Coordinates of C-alpha atoms in Angstrom, one line a residue:
Chain U
M1 CA 11.2 -5.2 22.1
S2 CA 11.1 -8.6 23.8
V3 CA 10.3 -9.6 27.4
S4 CA 11.0 -13.0 28.9
I5 CA 8.0 -14.3 30.9
A6 CA 8.7 -16.6 33.8
V7 CA 6.5 -19.7 34.0
E8 CA 6.4 -22.0 37.1
N9 CA 8.4 -25.2 36.7
E10 CA 8.8 -24.5 33.0
R11 CA 11.1 -22.7 30.6
P12 CA 10.3 -19.0 30.5
F13 CA 8.9 -17.9 27.1
V14 CA 9.7 -14.7 25.2
V15 CA 7.1 -12.2 24.2
E16 CA 7.7 -9.8 21.3
L17 CA 5.7 -6.8 22.4
D18 CA 5.9 -5.0 19.0
T19 CA 4.1 -7.8 17.3
F20 CA 0.9 -7.4 19.3
S21 CA -1.8 -5.2 18.0
G22 CA -3.2 -4.5 21.5
P23 CA -3.9 -5.8 25.1
L24 CA -6.4 -8.4 24.0
D25 CA -3.9 -9.8 21.5
L26 CA -1.2 -10.0 24.2
L27 CA -3.6 -11.6 26.7
L28 CA -4.8 -14.1 24.2
H29 CA -1.2 -15.0 23.4
L30 CA -0.4 -15.6 27.1
I31 CA -3.4 -17.9 27.4
R32 CA -2.9 -19.8 24.2
E33 CA 0.9 -20.1 24.7
Q34 CA 0.3 -21.9 28.0
E35 CA -2.6 -23.9 26.8
I36 CA -4.9 -22.4 29.4
D37 CA -8.6 -23.3 29.4
I38 CA -10.1 -20.0 28.3
T39 CA -13.3 -20.7 30.4
D40 CA -11.2 -21.2 33.5
I41 CA -8.4 -18.6 33.4
P42 CA -6.0 -18.6 36.4
I43 CA -6.4 -14.8 36.7
A44 CA -3.7 -14.2 39.4
R45 CA -1.0 -15.9 37.3
V46 CA -2.0 -14.4 34.0
A47 CA -2.4 -10.9 35.5
D48 CA 1.1 -11.1 36.8
Q49 CA 2.5 -12.2 33.5
F50 CA 0.6 -9.5 31.7
L51 CA 2.1 -6.8 34.0
E52 CA 5.5 -8.3 33.6
A53 CA 5.1 -8.2 29.8
I54 CA 4.0 -4.5 29.7
G55 CA 6.5 -3.4 32.4
S56 CA 9.0 -2.5 29.7
L57 CA 6.7 -0.4 27.7
D58 CA 7.0 3.4 28.1
L59 CA 4.0 5.2 29.4
N60 CA 2.8 6.3 25.9
E61 CA 2.8 2.9 24.4
A62 CA 1.4 1.3 27.6
A63 CA -1.7 3.5 27.7
N64 CA -3.8 1.0 25.8
Y65 CA -2.6 -1.8 28.0
L66 CA -3.0 -0.2 31.4
E67 CA -6.8 -0.4 31.3
M68 CA -6.6 -4.1 30.7
A69 CA -4.1 -4.5 33.5
A70 CA -6.4 -2.7 35.9
W71 CA -9.3 -4.9 34.8
L72 CA -7.3 -8.0 35.4
L73 CA -6.4 -6.9 38.9
R74 CA -10.0 -6.0 39.6
I75 CA -11.1 -9.5 38.6
K76 CA -8.3 -11.0 40.7
I77 CA -9.6 -9.2 43.8
Q78 CA -13.2 -10.1 43.1
L79 CA -12.2 -13.7 42.9
L80 CA -10.7 -13.4 46.4
L81 CA -14.0 -12.2 47.9
P82 CA -16.1 -14.9 49.7
R83 CA -18.7 -16.5 47.4
P84 CA -22.4 -16.6 48.4
F85 CA -23.5 -19.9 49.9
D86 CA -25.8 -20.4 47.0
E87 CA -23.3 -21.2 44.2
D88 CA -25.9 -20.7 41.6
R89 CA -26.2 -17.1 42.3
W90 CA -22.5 -16.6 42.0
E91 CA -21.5 -14.7 38.9
D92 CA -18.0 -15.4 37.6
P93 CA -16.2 -12.1 37.4
R94 CA -14.2 -13.5 34.5
A95 CA -17.3 -14.0 32.3
E96 CA -17.1 -10.7 30.5
L97 CA -13.3 -11.1 30.0
V98 CA -13.9 -14.5 28.4
R99 CA -16.6 -13.1 26.2
R100 CA -14.3 -10.2 25.0
L101 CA -11.4 -12.6 24.4
L102 CA -13.5 -15.0 22.3
E103 CA -15.0 -12.1 20.4
Y104 CA -11.6 -10.8 19.7
E105 CA -10.2 -14.1 18.7
Q106 CA -12.9 -14.5 16.2
I107 CA -12.1 -11.1 14.7
R108 CA -8.5 -12.1 14.5
E109 CA -9.5 -15.2 12.6
V110 CA -11.4 -13.1 10.2
A111 CA -8.4 -10.7 9.9
S112 CA -6.1 -13.5 9.0
W113 CA -8.6 -14.7 6.4
L114 CA -8.7 -11.2 4.9
E115 CA -4.9 -11.1 4.9
G116 CA -4.8 -14.3 2.9
Q117 CA -7.3 -13.0 0.4
A118 CA -5.3 -9.7 0.0
D119 CA -2.1 -11.7 -0.6
L120 CA -3.8 -13.8 -3.3
R121 CA -5.3 -10.8 -5.0
S122 CA -2.0 -8.8 -4.8
S123 CA -0.4 -11.2 -7.2
Q124 CA -2.8 -10.2 -10.0
F125 CA -2.4 -6.8 -11.6
P126 CA -5.0 -4.6 -13.2
R127 CA -4.4 -2.6 -16.4
G128 CA -1.6 -0.1 -15.9
W129 CA -1.9 2.3 -18.8
M130 CA -4.9 4.5 -19.0
E131 CA -5.6 5.8 -22.4
E132 CA -6.6 9.4 -22.8
Q133 CA -10.4 9.5 -23.0
P134 CA -12.1 12.3 -24.8
E135 CA -14.6 14.4 -23.0
Q136 CA -13.4 13.3 -19.7
E137 CA -11.0 14.7 -17.2
A138 CA -8.0 12.5 -16.3
P139 CA -8.5 10.9 -12.9
P140 CA -6.4 12.4 -10.1
I141 CA -3.0 10.9 -9.3
V142 CA -2.2 9.8 -5.8
V143 CA 1.4 9.9 -4.6
Q144 CA 2.4 9.6 -1.0
L145 CA 5.7 10.7 0.5
D146 CA 6.2 7.1 1.7
D147 CA 5.9 5.9 -1.9
I148 CA 8.7 8.3 -2.9
L149 CA 10.9 7.3 0.0
E150 CA 10.4 3.6 -0.8
A151 CA 11.4 4.4 -4.4
V152 CA 14.5 6.2 -3.1
Q153 CA 15.4 3.1 -1.2
R154 CA 15.0 0.9 -4.2
V155 CA 17.1 3.3 -6.3
L156 CA 19.8 3.3 -3.8
E157 CA 19.8 -0.5 -3.6
A158 CA 19.9 -0.7 -7.3
I159 CA 22.9 1.6 -7.8
P160 CA 25.7 -0.7 -9.0
Q161 CA 29.0 -0.5 -7.1
P162 CA 31.0 1.5 -7.5
V163 CA 28.5 4.3 -7.8
L164 CA 28.6 6.9 -10.5
H165 CA 32.0 7.5 -11.9
R166 CA 33.0 10.3 -9.8
V167 CA 35.7 10.8 -7.2
V168 CA 33.8 11.7 -4.0
P169 CA 34.8 11.7 -0.4
R170 CA 33.0 9.5 2.1
P171 CA 29.3 10.1 1.7
L172 CA 27.7 12.5 4.1
D173 CA 25.5 10.8 6.7
V174 CA 22.6 12.3 8.5
E175 CA 24.6 13.1 11.6
G176 CA 27.3 14.7 9.5
A177 CA 24.7 16.7 7.6
T178 CA 23.0 17.8 10.8
S179 CA 26.1 19.1 12.4
R180 CA 27.1 20.9 9.1
I181 CA 23.7 22.6 9.1
V182 CA 23.9 23.5 12.8
A183 CA 27.3 25.0 12.2
F184 CA 25.9 27.0 9.3
L185 CA 23.1 28.2 11.5
E186 CA 25.4 29.4 14.2
E187 CA 27.5 31.2 11.7
K188 CA 25.0 32.7 9.3
G189 CA 21.4 32.5 10.6
H190 CA 20.1 31.9 7.2
F191 CA 21.4 30.3 4.1
E192 CA 20.4 28.1 1.1
L193 CA 20.2 24.4 0.5
T194 CA 23.0 24.5 -2.0
D195 CA 25.4 26.1 0.6
V196 CA 25.2 22.9 2.6
L197 CA 26.0 20.6 -0.3
D198 CA 29.2 20.1 -2.1
S199 CA 29.4 21.1 -5.7
E200 CA 28.8 17.6 -6.9
P201 CA 26.7 15.8 -4.3
T202 CA 25.8 12.2 -4.5
V203 CA 22.3 10.9 -4.0
A204 CA 23.2 9.9 -0.5
D205 CA 24.6 13.4 0.3
V206 CA 21.4 15.1 -0.9
L207 CA 19.2 12.6 1.0
S208 CA 21.2 13.0 4.2
V209 CA 21.0 16.8 4.0
L210 CA 17.4 16.7 3.2
V211 CA 16.5 14.4 6.0
A212 CA 18.6 16.4 8.4
L213 CA 16.8 19.6 7.3
L214 CA 13.4 18.0 7.6
E215 CA 14.2 16.6 11.0
L216 CA 15.5 20.0 12.2
A217 CA 12.4 21.6 10.8
R218 CA 10.2 19.1 12.5
I219 CA 11.7 19.8 15.9
G220 CA 11.4 23.5 15.2
R221 CA 15.1 24.4 14.9
I222 CA 14.8 25.7 11.4
R223 CA 12.3 27.0 9.0
L224 CA 12.3 26.0 5.3
S225 CA 10.9 28.1 2.5
Q226 CA 10.8 28.1 -1.3
Q227 CA 9.8 31.3 -3.0
Q228 CA 8.9 29.8 -6.3
P229 CA 8.7 26.4 -7.9
F230 CA 12.3 25.1 -8.7
G231 CA 13.5 28.1 -6.6
K232 CA 16.2 27.7 -4.1
V233 CA 15.3 26.3 -0.7
A234 CA 15.9 29.0 1.9
I235 CA 16.9 27.8 5.4
A236 CA 16.5 30.0 8.5
G237 CA 17.0 29.5 12.2
E238 CA 13.5 29.4 13.7
S239 CA 14.2 32.1 16.2
T240 CA 14.9 34.6 13.4
S241 CA 11.6 33.9 11.6
T242 CA 8.8 36.4 11.7
T243 CA 6.1 34.6 9.6
S244 CA 5.0 31.0 9.7
Chain Z
M1 CA 0.3 -18.8 -27.1
N2 CA 3.6 -19.9 -25.6
R3 CA 4.5 -19.0 -22.1
L4 CA 6.8 -16.1 -23.0
A5 CA 4.1 -14.5 -25.1
Q6 CA 1.8 -14.8 -22.1
L7 CA 4.3 -13.2 -19.8
L8 CA 4.9 -10.4 -22.3
E9 CA 1.1 -9.9 -22.5
A10 CA 0.8 -9.7 -18.8
A11 CA 3.7 -7.3 -18.5
L12 CA 2.4 -5.0 -21.2
F13 CA -1.0 -5.1 -19.8
S14 CA 0.0 -4.0 -16.3
A15 CA 2.8 -1.5 -17.1
D16 CA 1.7 2.1 -17.0
S17 CA 3.8 3.3 -19.9
P18 CA 5.2 1.7 -23.0
V19 CA 7.8 -1.0 -22.3
S20 CA 11.1 -1.0 -24.2
L21 CA 12.4 -4.1 -25.8
S22 CA 15.2 -4.3 -23.3
A23 CA 12.8 -4.1 -20.4
L24 CA 10.8 -6.9 -21.9
E25 CA 13.9 -9.0 -22.4
A26 CA 14.7 -8.5 -18.7
L27 CA 11.4 -10.2 -17.7
D28 CA 12.8 -13.6 -18.5
R29 CA 16.6 -14.2 -18.2
D30 CA 16.4 -17.4 -20.2
S31 CA 15.0 -15.8 -23.3
T32 CA 17.0 -14.2 -26.0
R33 CA 16.1 -11.0 -27.8
A34 CA 15.2 -13.0 -30.9
E35 CA 12.8 -15.1 -28.8
V36 CA 11.2 -12.0 -27.2
Q37 CA 10.7 -10.6 -30.7
A38 CA 9.2 -13.8 -31.9
A39 CA 6.8 -13.9 -28.9
L40 CA 5.8 -10.3 -29.6
E41 CA 5.0 -11.3 -33.1
E42 CA 3.0 -14.3 -31.8
L43 CA 1.0 -12.0 -29.5
R44 CA 0.3 -9.5 -32.4
E45 CA -0.8 -12.4 -34.6
E46 CA -3.1 -13.8 -31.9
Y47 CA -4.9 -10.5 -31.4
L48 CA -5.4 -10.3 -35.2
Q49 CA -6.4 -13.9 -35.8
S50 CA -8.8 -14.5 -32.9
G51 CA -10.3 -11.0 -33.4
H52 CA -9.6 -9.1 -30.2
G53 CA -10.7 -5.7 -29.0
V54 CA -7.1 -4.7 -28.3
E55 CA -3.9 -4.7 -30.4
L56 CA -0.2 -4.6 -29.9
V57 CA 1.3 -1.3 -31.0
E58 CA 4.9 -0.3 -31.4
V59 CA 5.6 3.2 -30.3
A60 CA 8.7 5.3 -30.1
D61 CA 9.8 4.1 -26.7
G62 CA 8.6 0.5 -26.8
Y63 CA 5.5 -1.7 -27.0
Q64 CA 2.1 -1.0 -25.8
L65 CA -1.3 -2.7 -25.7
L66 CA -4.1 -0.4 -26.9
T67 CA -7.8 -0.8 -27.3
R68 CA -8.8 -0.7 -31.0
R69 CA -9.9 2.7 -32.2
E70 CA -13.3 1.6 -33.4
F71 CA -14.4 1.0 -29.8
A72 CA -13.1 4.3 -28.4
E73 CA -16.4 6.2 -28.7
A74 CA -18.6 3.7 -27.0
I75 CA -16.0 3.3 -24.2
A76 CA -15.6 7.1 -23.6
Q77 CA -19.3 7.5 -23.3
A78 CA -19.4 4.8 -20.6
H79 CA -17.1 6.7 -18.3
L80 CA -15.3 3.7 -17.0
V81 CA -12.2 5.5 -15.7
T82 CA -12.9 7.2 -12.4
R83 CA -10.5 6.4 -9.8
P84 CA -7.3 8.1 -8.6
R85 CA -4.3 6.5 -10.2
R86 CA -1.3 5.2 -8.4
L87 CA 2.2 5.4 -9.9
S88 CA 4.2 2.4 -10.9
A89 CA 7.5 1.5 -9.3
A90 CA 9.3 2.7 -12.4
A91 CA 7.5 6.0 -12.3
L92 CA 8.1 6.5 -8.6
E93 CA 11.8 5.7 -8.9
T94 CA 12.3 8.1 -11.7
L95 CA 10.3 10.7 -9.8
A96 CA 12.5 10.1 -6.7
I97 CA 15.7 10.6 -8.7
I98 CA 14.3 13.8 -10.3
A99 CA 13.1 15.1 -6.9
Y100 CA 16.5 14.6 -5.2
R101 CA 18.8 15.5 -8.1
Q102 CA 17.0 18.2 -10.0
P103 CA 17.8 19.7 -12.4
V104 CA 18.8 16.4 -13.9
G105 CA 19.1 15.0 -17.5
R106 CA 17.7 11.8 -18.9
A107 CA 21.1 10.3 -19.3
E108 CA 21.9 10.6 -15.6
I109 CA 18.5 9.1 -14.6
E110 CA 19.1 6.2 -16.9
E111 CA 22.6 5.8 -15.5
I112 CA 21.2 5.4 -12.0
R113 CA 18.2 3.3 -12.9
G114 CA 20.0 1.2 -15.5
V115 CA 17.1 1.2 -17.9
S116 CA 15.7 3.5 -20.6
V117 CA 13.3 6.0 -19.0
E118 CA 11.9 7.7 -22.1
G119 CA 8.4 6.3 -21.7
V120 CA 8.2 6.9 -18.0
L121 CA 9.6 10.4 -18.3
R122 CA 7.0 11.3 -20.9
S123 CA 4.2 9.9 -18.8
L124 CA 5.4 11.8 -15.7
Q125 CA 5.4 14.9 -17.9
D126 CA 1.9 14.2 -19.2
R127 CA 0.7 14.0 -15.7
G128 CA 2.3 17.3 -14.8
L129 CA 4.6 15.9 -12.1
V130 CA 7.9 16.8 -13.8
D131 CA 8.8 19.3 -16.5
S132 CA 11.8 20.3 -18.4
V133 CA 13.5 23.2 -16.6
G134 CA 16.4 24.1 -18.9
R135 CA 19.2 22.6 -20.8
G136 CA 22.5 21.2 -19.4
E137 CA 26.0 21.8 -20.5
G138 CA 27.9 19.4 -22.7
M139 CA 27.1 17.4 -25.8
G140 CA 23.8 18.1 -27.3
R141 CA 22.8 20.4 -24.4
P142 CA 20.4 17.8 -23.0
L143 CA 17.1 18.8 -21.5
L144 CA 17.1 18.9 -17.7
Y145 CA 14.1 17.9 -15.7
G146 CA 12.7 19.1 -12.3
T147 CA 9.6 18.5 -10.3
T148 CA 6.6 20.8 -10.6
P149 CA 4.5 22.5 -8.0
A150 CA 1.8 19.8 -8.6
F151 CA 4.3 17.3 -7.3
L152 CA 4.9 19.2 -4.0
E153 CA 1.1 19.5 -3.7
L154 CA 0.5 15.8 -4.2
L155 CA 3.0 15.0 -1.5
G156 CA 1.7 17.7 0.8
L157 CA 5.3 18.7 1.4
R158 CA 4.4 22.0 2.9
S159 CA 2.9 20.5 6.1
L160 CA 5.5 19.5 8.6
E161 CA 3.2 17.1 10.4
T162 CA 3.3 14.7 7.5
L163 CA 7.0 14.5 7.5
P164 CA 8.4 11.1 8.1
R165 CA 10.4 10.6 11.3
L166 CA 14.1 10.1 11.1
E167 CA 14.0 6.4 12.0
E168 CA 11.5 5.6 9.3
L169 CA 13.8 7.2 6.7
S170 CA 17.0 5.7 8.0
V171 CA 16.5 2.5 6.0
A172 CA 16.3 4.5 2.8
L173 CA 19.5 6.2 3.8
R174 CA 21.7 3.2 4.2
S175 CA 24.8 4.3 2.3
P176 CA 25.1 2.5 -1.0
R177 CA 28.6 1.5 -0.2
E178 CA 30.7 0.9 2.8
P179 CA 32.1 4.0 4.5
G180 CA 35.7 4.5 3.8
E181 CA 35.7 2.1 0.9
P182 CA 38.0 3.6 -1.7
F183 CA 36.7 4.7 -5.1
E184 CA 38.3 3.9 -8.4
Chain D
M1 CA -14.6 -13.5 -31.1
N2 CA -17.8 -11.7 -32.0
R3 CA -18.0 -8.0 -32.1
L4 CA -19.7 -7.6 -28.7
A5 CA -17.0 -9.7 -27.0
Q6 CA -14.4 -7.5 -28.7
L7 CA -16.2 -4.4 -27.4
L8 CA -16.4 -5.8 -23.9
E9 CA -12.7 -6.7 -24.0
A10 CA -11.8 -3.2 -25.1
A11 CA -14.0 -1.7 -22.4
L12 CA -12.6 -3.9 -19.6
F13 CA -9.1 -3.1 -20.9
S14 CA -9.8 0.6 -20.6
A15 CA -11.3 0.5 -17.1
D16 CA -9.2 1.0 -14.1
S17 CA -11.5 -0.9 -11.7
P18 CA -14.2 -3.6 -12.0
V19 CA -17.0 -2.8 -14.4
S20 CA -20.5 -3.7 -13.4
L21 CA -22.7 -5.8 -15.6
S22 CA -25.1 -2.8 -16.1
A23 CA -22.2 -0.6 -17.2
L24 CA -21.2 -3.2 -19.7
E25 CA -24.7 -3.5 -21.0
A26 CA -24.8 0.2 -21.5
L27 CA -21.9 0.0 -24.0
D28 CA -24.2 -1.4 -26.7
R29 CA -27.8 -0.5 -26.7
D30 CA -28.7 -3.2 -29.1
S31 CA -27.5 -6.1 -26.9
T32 CA -29.5 -7.7 -24.2
R33 CA -28.2 -8.7 -20.8
A34 CA -28.2 -12.3 -21.8
E35 CA -26.1 -11.5 -24.9
V36 CA -23.6 -9.5 -22.8
Q37 CA -23.3 -12.4 -20.4
A38 CA -22.8 -14.9 -23.3
A39 CA -20.1 -12.6 -24.7
L40 CA -18.3 -12.4 -21.4
E41 CA -18.4 -16.2 -21.3
E42 CA -16.9 -16.3 -24.8
L43 CA -14.1 -13.8 -23.7
R44 CA -13.3 -15.9 -20.6
E45 CA -13.2 -19.1 -22.8
E46 CA -11.0 -17.4 -25.3
Y47 CA -8.4 -16.4 -22.7
L48 CA -8.4 -19.9 -21.3
Q49 CA -8.3 -21.7 -24.7
S50 CA -5.7 -19.6 -26.4
G51 CA -3.5 -19.4 -23.3
H52 CA -3.3 -15.7 -22.3
G53 CA -1.4 -13.8 -19.7
V54 CA -4.6 -12.2 -18.4
E55 CA -7.9 -13.6 -17.2
L56 CA -11.4 -12.4 -16.7
V57 CA -12.3 -12.2 -13.0
E58 CA -15.5 -11.4 -11.2
V59 CA -14.9 -9.1 -8.4
A60 CA -16.5 -6.3 -6.4
D61 CA -19.9 -6.7 -8.1
G62 CA -18.3 -6.4 -11.5
Y63 CA -15.8 -7.8 -14.0
Q64 CA -12.2 -7.0 -14.3
L65 CA -9.2 -8.2 -16.4
L66 CA -6.2 -9.1 -14.2
T67 CA -2.8 -10.6 -15.0
R68 CA -2.4 -14.3 -14.1
R69 CA -0.9 -15.0 -10.8
E70 CA 2.1 -16.9 -12.2
F71 CA 3.5 -13.8 -13.8
A72 CA 3.4 -11.6 -10.8
E73 CA 6.9 -12.2 -9.6
A74 CA 8.6 -11.5 -13.0
I75 CA 6.5 -8.3 -13.5
A76 CA 7.2 -7.0 -10.0
Q77 CA 10.9 -7.8 -10.3
A78 CA 11.1 -5.8 -13.5
H79 CA 9.6 -2.9 -11.5
L80 CA 6.8 -2.5 -14.0
V81 CA 4.3 -2.6 -11.2
T82 CA 4.4 -2.1 -7.4
R83 CA 2.5 -4.6 -5.3
P84 CA 0.2 -2.8 -2.9
R85 CA 1.6 -2.4 0.5
R86 CA 0.5 -5.1 2.9
L87 CA -2.0 -4.2 5.6
S88 CA -0.9 -4.1 9.3
A89 CA -2.5 -6.4 11.9
A90 CA -4.3 -3.4 13.3
A91 CA -5.7 -2.4 9.9
L92 CA -6.8 -6.0 9.2
E93 CA -8.6 -6.4 12.6
T94 CA -10.3 -3.0 12.1
L95 CA -11.4 -4.0 8.6
A96 CA -12.7 -7.3 9.9
I97 CA -14.8 -5.6 12.5
I98 CA -16.2 -3.1 10.0
A99 CA -16.8 -5.7 7.4
Y100 CA -19.0 -7.8 9.7
R101 CA -20.7 -5.1 11.8
Q102 CA -21.2 -2.3 9.3
P103 CA -22.5 0.3 9.8
V104 CA -20.4 0.5 13.0
G105 CA -19.1 3.4 15.1
R106 CA -15.6 4.0 16.3
A107 CA -16.5 3.3 20.0
E108 CA -17.7 -0.2 19.2
I109 CA -14.6 -1.0 17.1
E110 CA -12.4 0.2 20.0
E111 CA -14.4 -1.9 22.5
I112 CA -13.7 -5.0 20.5
R113 CA -10.1 -4.4 19.7
G114 CA -9.3 -2.9 23.1
V115 CA -7.2 -0.1 21.7
S116 CA -7.8 3.4 20.2
V117 CA -8.4 3.1 16.4
E118 CA -8.4 6.7 15.4
G119 CA -5.2 6.6 13.4
V120 CA -5.8 3.2 11.7
L121 CA -9.4 4.3 10.8
R122 CA -8.1 7.4 9.2
S123 CA -5.5 5.5 7.1
L124 CA -8.1 3.0 6.0
Q125 CA -10.3 5.9 4.9
D126 CA -7.3 7.5 3.1
R127 CA -6.8 4.3 1.2
G128 CA -10.5 4.3 0.3
L129 CA -11.2 0.9 2.0
V130 CA -13.8 2.2 4.4
D131 CA -15.9 5.3 4.5
S132 CA -18.4 6.9 6.8
V133 CA -21.9 5.9 5.8
G134 CA -24.0 7.8 8.2
R135 CA -24.5 8.8 11.8
G136 CA -25.6 6.7 14.7
E137 CA -28.1 7.4 17.4
G138 CA -27.1 8.5 20.9
M139 CA -24.6 10.9 22.3
G140 CA -22.8 13.0 19.8
R141 CA -24.4 11.1 16.9
P142 CA -21.2 9.2 16.2
L143 CA -20.1 8.6 12.6
L144 CA -20.7 5.1 11.4
Y145 CA -18.3 3.3 9.0
G146 CA -18.8 0.7 6.3
T147 CA -16.6 -1.0 3.7
T148 CA -16.3 0.3 0.1
P149 CA -16.1 -1.4 -3.3
A150 CA -12.3 -0.8 -3.1
F151 CA -12.2 -3.1 -0.1
L152 CA -13.8 -5.9 -2.1
E153 CA -11.4 -5.3 -4.9
L154 CA -8.4 -5.3 -2.7
L155 CA -9.4 -8.7 -1.4
G156 CA -10.6 -10.0 -4.8
L157 CA -14.1 -10.6 -3.3
R158 CA -17.2 -10.8 -5.5
S159 CA -19.4 -9.3 -2.8
L160 CA -19.8 -9.0 0.9
E161 CA -21.7 -12.3 0.9
T162 CA -18.5 -14.1 0.0
L163 CA -17.0 -13.3 3.3
P164 CA -16.9 -16.4 5.5
R165 CA -19.9 -16.7 7.7
L166 CA -19.3 -16.4 11.4
E167 CA -20.6 -19.9 12.1
E168 CA -18.0 -21.3 9.7
L169 CA -15.1 -19.8 11.8
S170 CA -13.4 -22.1 14.2
V171 CA -13.9 -19.8 17.2
A172 CA -17.5 -20.3 18.4
L173 CA -19.2 -17.3 19.7
R174 CA -22.7 -16.1 20.2
S175 CA -23.9 -13.8 17.4
P176 CA -23.0 -10.1 17.6
R177 CA -24.9 -8.1 20.3
E178 CA -28.6 -8.4 20.0
P179 CA -30.2 -5.2 18.8
G180 CA -31.5 -3.2 21.7
E181 CA -28.9 -4.6 24.1
P182 CA -27.3 -1.6 25.7
F183 CA -23.7 -0.5 25.0
E184 CA -21.5 -0.6 28.0

């Protein structure tokens, strides 16, 4: 998501909101982009730009940013109040903001150093094969769903064209699979995974159906169950279910 | 050692299962099979000549670096292996194919991945993530593989909260060919 | 190589994470620490002199054999190994704060980053890069977090002391909050 920020007498610049890790990151970007002296931030201008930038965020995403927006506006108002005659006793309402920004900027510098180290290290691999060790239990294995899904993507990318030597109609996409499942649901109430698939499904077909099922299950339309390992996956409309 | 021998050593060291000769050849497109075999020989010689704690071993499904037997006891007593293991790309891809196409035979997995999967398949079986679930039709009635309950458990597939959202998956679902493109 | 160097090589080969000097010493009761260190030096030299695909690296308060950088691309392309997923900016910033202020509570991390860090903290814990190391004073006795050896290993750092010192950074700033200064 990108927002174009208007700047007086200059070309507007574009802010890619997704690339920021939080309100301090965004604020720092606005300041550095315009080469503003961090010890003398023109709060009114920066506050407006900040609000403009987050205007396009939905409320959920904006939650972290709203607090900062409120703070900026508070400082803006404090700066409009008359200062005491004795300038020495005047406390700059921006001081705490500057401290937070510098502290954050320092953390970001460390973060980028860490990233560089991690990149360097990731080009060196440790031993892969672990020999069976007597008198010792094998260490547990970690697999995450993401890992499998990434692997699926690599497999799909690696499949030479044309794919497997089969005559298959156009592959089923997720929308197609979803409507097929919904149609089945309306017709039958409950059925099995294999009912939804053709007799010789492609990888893409199976994936589409699987994703459609998972998504429907996630939003509560259906319930999936498997009685035993390798057993058939039973699909039921959620309204018909009695157990969870 | 020459550069190819070094590359082979690094590859054999980091792979989590035996590596077939054809997979080793694929590491460097400029090298012929004969050169790869010569480099393997050089690596074997180097371990012998310089007196190393490891050796190059040829097993049924390829080549492997193993620690020499005489050190096994001392090492086992030191309990050096402790940490959860991650699976290699090859293992994950094989697992993914089995997960989505089970029951599936080795030939079909190899057709999709384009490489021999014997070693990877055995190591997935050793780890209890896949198992043979029957025999297929056709020539030789090949063994068919499926995932095990341990696999589901590892992925936490029973809990719906951990499911990926649709948009995260959509990349993986990009159709391998253009829609409507005719098949041979 | 002498027998101790061979034993150390075999042990480092068999370990899945860096091995501390004391664990290496325990492999052979007849060898002194100085002898173990000399043998490690011999091993390092041997890898350099003969030209190997792996090297001996000091990391996370221990020793580890790793493949040389120049072979990473070929090995990753052959799908023998997956490179670890890169960390997000949010994860890196959170790690940076924990690394420098440990033990540190969630509230303080959130104050510095200006966002909620619950999710990112959990995923760093899942990856084993940080862990709770105790409870703080004050309301609700909040959990405090610190980095783990896996953090050092991920970054290839020998110890926490090898992190850049704050005064070396280009952004000048007073030192972290004085002890006793109140939280806001």
